[in-house]
Amino acid sequence: MYHVNIVVAKNPAEVGKLAADQFEAVLRVKPACVIGLATGSTPLPLYRELIEREKAGRIDFRRVRSANLDEYKGLAPDHPQSYRRFMQENLFDHISIKPENTIVPDGLAQDVDAMCAAYEKQIEDWGGVDVQLLGIGHDGHIGFNEPCDSFPRMTHEVELTDMTREANKRFFDSIDEVPTAAFTMGIGTVMAARKIVMVVTGADKAGILRQSFFGPVTPQVPASVLQFHPDVTLICDEAAFPG
Ligand code: PGA
């Protein structure tokens, strides 16, 4: 097991600031870096912070490329709950990143294998992900890699678990509208990132964090694989602290 850096922040806003410090450091050293991005509630303070820091002239997204972790299957890019739309509204529309330099899996892909292979190839052609942002699901998922029997390597289609659909129904009018499948980077894709920053807040995540970082490494707890990554920084608030 490698050493995992655990940073404990006072509250979610502080988690956002500390995570922004990590991204700012990478952007300053490598202005044309590749960042891996995530959706969900937890990254929102980070995205607000990044927007403010670019406005303040501390960082510059003009040469940055970004690849998102996942997208719901069947949702068009402009669907109100699509992850493409989430990224536009919460980050991309407010920073100088070029639209052609942002990729999110295509929720409407007909040829799923081709789309997934092209997604991997784009990341590879960019030279790989320099810093990957992650959240964690209550079942230990990262991206939409749900508990299963082996760690999926590449970008692929997944069926969403009832727990994940239940957690995400807050964004939809009803559970029936929550897609039953998604496309996600694989565990291999995530593990290939040179640096990983995970943000976690809330007491309801403390248990799964403890299992992920201090329990056995198993695909039944997908985030546990991060114990084998050489550069992980976990930034959590006091409520989520797994110690
Ligand atoms: P959340 O999602 O930040 O909305 O809790 C995290 C996840 O499911 O990966």
Tab-separated table of C-alpha atoms and ligand atoms in Angstrom:
chain	number	residue	atom	x	y	z
A	1	MET	CA	0.000	0.000	0.000
A	2	TYR	CA	1.191	3.483	-0.848
A	3	HIS	CA	0.895	6.434	1.451
A	4	VAL	CA	-2.382	8.354	1.036
A	5	ASN	CA	-2.306	12.061	1.900
A	6	ILE	CA	-5.371	12.864	3.975
A	7	VAL	CA	-6.229	16.508	4.425
A	8	VAL	CA	-9.060	17.366	6.801
A	9	ALA	CA	-10.925	20.613	6.162
A	10	LYS	CA	-13.385	22.375	8.427
A	11	ASN	CA	-16.304	22.342	5.990
A	12	PRO	CA	-17.242	21.801	2.325
A	13	ALA	CA	-16.166	25.320	1.300
A	14	GLU	CA	-12.735	24.693	2.771
A	15	VAL	CA	-12.574	21.356	0.920
A	16	GLY	CA	-13.161	23.333	-2.284
A	17	LYS	CA	-10.344	25.759	-1.511
A	18	LEU	CA	-7.855	23.048	-0.628
A	19	ALA	CA	-8.751	21.069	-3.751
A	20	ALA	CA	-8.387	24.251	-5.831
A	21	ASP	CA	-4.877	24.658	-4.386
A	22	GLN	CA	-4.009	21.233	-5.814
A	23	PHE	CA	-5.329	22.139	-9.264
A	24	GLU	CA	-3.722	25.571	-9.176
A	25	ALA	CA	-0.349	24.004	-8.444
A	26	VAL	CA	-0.636	21.688	-11.466
A	27	LEU	CA	-1.869	24.464	-13.781
A	28	ARG	CA	0.992	26.742	-12.801
A	29	VAL	CA	3.642	24.115	-13.438
A	30	LYS	CA	1.976	22.832	-16.619
A	31	PRO	CA	-0.346	25.394	-18.285
A	32	ALA	CA	-1.315	22.884	-21.012
A	33	CYS	CA	-2.194	20.143	-18.563
A	34	VAL	CA	-4.946	17.547	-18.864
A	35	ILE	CA	-7.416	17.484	-15.988
A	36	GLY	CA	-9.938	14.773	-15.216
A	37	LEU	CA	-13.210	16.149	-13.873
A	38	ALA	CA	-16.171	14.840	-11.906
A	39	THR	CA	-19.797	15.776	-11.352
A	40	GLY	CA	-21.920	15.579	-8.190
A	41	SER	CA	-22.491	17.977	-5.335
A	42	THR	CA	-19.090	17.664	-3.691
A	43	PRO	CA	-17.008	19.289	-6.480
A	44	LEU	CA	-19.207	22.418	-6.653
A	45	PRO	CA	-17.231	24.519	-4.129
A	46	LEU	CA	-14.043	23.565	-6.004
A	47	TYR	CA	-15.521	24.673	-9.335
A	48	ARG	CA	-16.661	27.986	-7.843
A	49	GLU	CA	-13.173	28.479	-6.473
A	50	LEU	CA	-11.512	27.712	-9.816
A	51	ILE	CA	-13.802	30.220	-11.562
A	52	GLU	CA	-12.885	32.895	-9.000
A	53	ARG	CA	-9.190	32.145	-9.245
A	54	GLU	CA	-9.189	32.527	-13.021
A	55	LYS	CA	-11.077	35.821	-12.695
A	56	ALA	CA	-8.433	36.927	-10.201
A	57	GLY	CA	-5.670	36.043	-12.674
A	58	ARG	CA	-4.199	33.259	-10.574
A	59	ILE	CA	-4.854	30.500	-13.098
A	60	ASP	CA	-5.527	30.294	-16.825
A	61	PHE	CA	-7.562	27.579	-18.568
A	62	ARG	CA	-6.860	28.609	-22.169
A	63	ARG	CA	-4.468	25.716	-22.815
A	64	VAL	CA	-6.050	23.175	-20.481
A	65	ARG	CA	-7.755	20.031	-21.779
A	66	SER	CA	-10.350	18.202	-19.680
A	67	ALA	CA	-11.908	14.744	-19.694
A	68	ASN	CA	-14.926	13.946	-17.546
A	69	LEU	CA	-15.355	10.686	-15.715
A	70	ASP	CA	-18.796	9.719	-16.867
A	71	GLU	CA	-22.174	10.411	-18.454
A	72	TYR	CA	-25.647	8.930	-18.231
A	73	LYS	CA	-26.584	6.628	-21.087
A	74	GLY	CA	-29.475	7.997	-23.112
A	75	LEU	CA	-29.218	11.655	-22.082
A	76	ALA	CA	-28.484	14.231	-24.772
A	77	PRO	CA	-25.731	16.766	-24.036
A	78	ASP	CA	-28.282	19.513	-23.450
A	79	HIS	CA	-30.559	17.419	-21.211
A	80	PRO	CA	-30.931	19.290	-17.895
A	81	GLN	CA	-29.496	16.339	-15.934
A	82	SER	CA	-26.729	15.370	-18.344
A	83	TYR	CA	-23.223	15.611	-16.998
A	84	ARG	CA	-22.170	17.616	-20.085
A	85	ARG	CA	-24.754	20.222	-19.161
A	86	PHE	CA	-23.664	20.114	-15.506
A	87	MET	CA	-20.091	20.856	-16.534
A	88	GLN	CA	-21.118	23.684	-18.852
A	89	GLU	CA	-23.247	25.348	-16.205
A	90	ASN	CA	-20.971	24.844	-13.231
A	91	LEU	CA	-17.555	25.323	-14.794
A	92	PHE	CA	-16.903	25.460	-18.535
A	93	ASP	CA	-19.196	28.415	-19.331
A	94	HIS	CA	-17.361	30.512	-16.744
A	95	ILE	CA	-13.714	29.795	-17.576
A	96	SER	CA	-11.554	30.221	-20.667
A	97	ILE	CA	-11.233	26.515	-21.526
A	98	LYS	CA	-11.889	25.940	-25.239
A	99	PRO	CA	-15.053	23.910	-25.916
A	100	GLU	CA	-13.147	21.570	-28.231
A	101	ASN	CA	-10.754	20.836	-25.368
A	102	THR	CA	-13.440	19.408	-23.102
A	103	ILE	CA	-14.656	15.853	-23.473
A	104	VAL	CA	-17.507	14.018	-21.757
A	105	PRO	CA	-18.619	10.528	-22.862
A	106	ASP	CA	-21.422	10.765	-25.447
A	107	GLY	CA	-24.615	9.686	-23.698
A	108	LEU	CA	-26.306	9.104	-27.058
A	109	ALA	CA	-23.571	6.925	-28.579
A	110	GLN	CA	-25.001	4.244	-30.849
A	111	ASP	CA	-21.756	2.360	-31.248
A	112	VAL	CA	-20.797	2.144	-27.591
A	113	ASP	CA	-17.537	0.246	-28.116
A	114	ALA	CA	-16.337	2.777	-30.698
A	115	MET	CA	-17.253	5.730	-28.495
A	116	CYS	CA	-15.475	4.230	-25.483
A	117	ALA	CA	-12.362	3.390	-27.510
A	118	ALA	CA	-12.281	6.892	-29.003
A	119	TYR	CA	-12.595	8.376	-25.511
A	120	GLU	CA	-9.583	6.429	-24.301
A	121	LYS	CA	-7.628	7.346	-27.434
A	122	GLN	CA	-8.324	11.057	-27.010
A	123	ILE	CA	-6.984	10.990	-23.461
A	124	GLU	CA	-3.959	9.033	-24.636
A	125	ASP	CA	-3.342	11.444	-27.548
A	126	TRP	CA	-3.400	14.313	-25.072
A	127	GLY	CA	-0.650	12.568	-23.133
A	128	GLY	CA	-2.742	11.208	-20.270
A	129	VAL	CA	-4.432	12.853	-17.311
A	130	ASP	CA	-2.191	14.972	-15.070
A	131	VAL	CA	-4.638	15.390	-12.224
A	132	GLN	CA	-7.907	13.516	-11.806
A	133	LEU	CA	-10.696	14.737	-9.546
A	134	LEU	CA	-12.839	12.087	-7.865
A	135	GLY	CA	-15.821	11.958	-5.553
A	136	ILE	CA	-17.000	8.735	-3.954
A	137	GLY	CA	-20.411	7.068	-3.883
A	138	HIS	CA	-21.929	5.481	-0.783
A	139	ASP	CA	-21.185	2.093	-2.327
A	140	GLY	CA	-17.558	3.038	-2.977
A	141	HIS	CA	-18.004	3.815	-6.648
A	142	ILE	CA	-15.585	6.139	-8.420
A	143	GLY	CA	-16.872	7.538	-11.668
A	144	PHE	CA	-19.708	5.106	-12.233
A	145	ASN	CA	-17.547	2.071	-11.500
A	146	GLU	CA	-19.948	0.229	-9.243
A	147	PRO	CA	-19.032	-2.703	-6.962
A	148	CYS	CA	-18.384	-5.783	-9.121
A	149	ASP	CA	-16.221	-8.884	-9.425
A	150	SER	CA	-13.198	-7.369	-11.162
A	151	PHE	CA	-11.811	-3.894	-11.754
A	152	PRO	CA	-12.904	-2.674	-15.209
A	153	ARG	CA	-9.928	-1.381	-17.151
A	154	MET	CA	-11.211	1.064	-19.773
A	155	THR	CA	-14.113	3.379	-20.494
A	156	HIS	CA	-17.214	1.185	-20.694
A	157	GLU	CA	-20.958	0.952	-20.186
A	158	VAL	CA	-22.276	0.131	-16.713
A	159	GLU	CA	-25.627	-0.638	-15.194
A	160	LEU	CA	-26.298	1.665	-12.269
A	161	THR	CA	-27.027	0.122	-8.882
A	162	ASP	CA	-30.260	0.857	-7.050
A	163	MET	CA	-28.201	2.696	-4.405
A	164	THR	CA	-26.697	5.036	-6.996
A	165	ARG	CA	-30.006	5.667	-8.738
A	166	GLU	CA	-31.595	6.355	-5.364
A	167	ALA	CA	-28.792	8.799	-4.419
A	168	ASN	CA	-29.107	10.623	-7.739
A	169	LYS	CA	-32.882	10.787	-7.927
A	170	ARG	CA	-32.741	14.121	-6.070
A	171	PHE	CA	-31.810	15.717	-9.397
A	172	PHE	CA	-34.725	14.169	-11.310
A	173	ASP	CA	-38.515	14.486	-10.990
A	174	SER	CA	-38.822	10.824	-10.027
A	175	ILE	CA	-36.745	7.635	-9.711
A	176	ASP	CA	-38.235	6.404	-13.007
A	177	GLU	CA	-36.463	9.201	-14.833
A	178	VAL	CA	-33.025	8.305	-13.483
A	179	PRO	CA	-31.182	6.441	-16.256
A	180	THR	CA	-30.434	2.795	-15.556
A	181	ALA	CA	-27.059	2.815	-17.306
A	182	ALA	CA	-24.088	5.083	-17.854
A	183	PHE	CA	-20.717	5.324	-19.564
A	184	THR	CA	-17.699	5.706	-17.332
A	185	MET	CA	-13.931	5.797	-17.448
A	186	GLY	CA	-12.638	2.460	-16.192
A	187	ILE	CA	-10.655	1.888	-13.040
A	188	GLY	CA	-7.617	1.501	-15.306
A	189	THR	CA	-8.306	4.901	-16.878
A	190	VAL	CA	-8.537	6.499	-13.444
A	191	MET	CA	-5.457	4.735	-12.097
A	192	ALA	CA	-3.413	5.941	-15.102
A	193	ALA	CA	-3.787	9.572	-13.949
A	194	ARG	CA	-0.511	10.904	-12.620
A	195	LYS	CA	-2.150	12.518	-9.617
A	196	ILE	CA	-5.536	11.968	-7.984
A	197	VAL	CA	-7.479	14.391	-5.793
A	198	MET	CA	-10.552	12.975	-4.073
A	199	VAL	CA	-13.065	15.293	-2.394
A	200	VAL	CA	-15.521	13.938	0.161
A	201	THR	CA	-17.888	15.676	2.557
A	202	GLY	CA	-20.555	14.626	5.046
A	203	ALA	CA	-20.831	12.063	7.841
A	204	ASP	CA	-22.701	9.687	5.538
A	205	LYS	CA	-19.442	9.085	3.608
A	206	ALA	CA	-17.148	8.394	6.604
A	207	GLY	CA	-17.880	4.656	6.642
A	208	ILE	CA	-17.211	4.028	2.965
A	209	LEU	CA	-14.059	6.177	3.157
A	210	ARG	CA	-12.769	4.050	6.011
A	211	GLN	CA	-13.483	0.875	4.042
A	212	SER	CA	-11.870	2.323	0.918
A	213	PHE	CA	-8.611	3.507	2.433
A	214	PHE	CA	-8.186	1.226	5.439
A	215	GLY	CA	-9.968	-1.953	4.354
A	216	PRO	CA	-8.958	-4.657	1.874
A	217	VAL	CA	-8.485	-3.721	-1.775
A	218	THR	CA	-11.403	-5.301	-3.595
A	219	PRO	CA	-13.551	-4.522	-6.645
A	220	GLN	CA	-16.515	-4.793	-4.264
A	221	VAL	CA	-15.292	-1.423	-2.946
A	222	PRO	CA	-14.045	0.157	-6.183
A	223	ALA	CA	-12.351	3.153	-4.488
A	224	SER	CA	-10.150	0.772	-2.462
A	225	VAL	CA	-7.971	0.384	-5.563
A	226	LEU	CA	-6.686	3.897	-4.855
A	227	GLN	CA	-4.544	2.367	-2.110
A	228	PHE	CA	-2.331	1.222	-4.998
A	229	HIS	CA	-2.026	4.656	-6.620
A	230	PRO	CA	1.228	6.455	-5.772
A	231	ASP	CA	-0.181	9.997	-5.590
A	232	VAL	CA	-3.603	10.316	-3.985
A	233	THR	CA	-4.695	13.292	-1.918
A	234	LEU	CA	-7.953	12.780	-0.065
A	235	ILE	CA	-9.517	16.074	0.994
A	236	CYS	CA	-12.455	15.579	3.332
A	237	ASP	CA	-14.361	17.658	5.833
A	238	GLU	CA	-14.372	16.794	9.533
A	239	ALA	CA	-17.694	14.978	9.221
A	240	ALA	CA	-16.391	12.575	6.578
A	241	PHE	CA	-12.995	12.013	8.203
A	242	PRO	CA	-12.468	8.240	8.246
A	243	GLY	CA	-10.024	8.138	11.202
B	1	PGA	P1	-21.793	13.491	-4.666
B	1	PGA	O1	-21.494	12.276	-5.648
B	1	PGA	O2	-20.599	14.394	-4.725
B	1	PGA	O3	-23.025	14.143	-5.231
B	1	PGA	O4	-21.994	12.910	-3.303
B	1	PGA	C1	-20.322	11.550	-5.493
B	1	PGA	C2	-20.374	10.308	-6.350
B	1	PGA	O5	-21.431	9.659	-6.439
B	1	PGA	O6	-19.340	9.970	-6.949
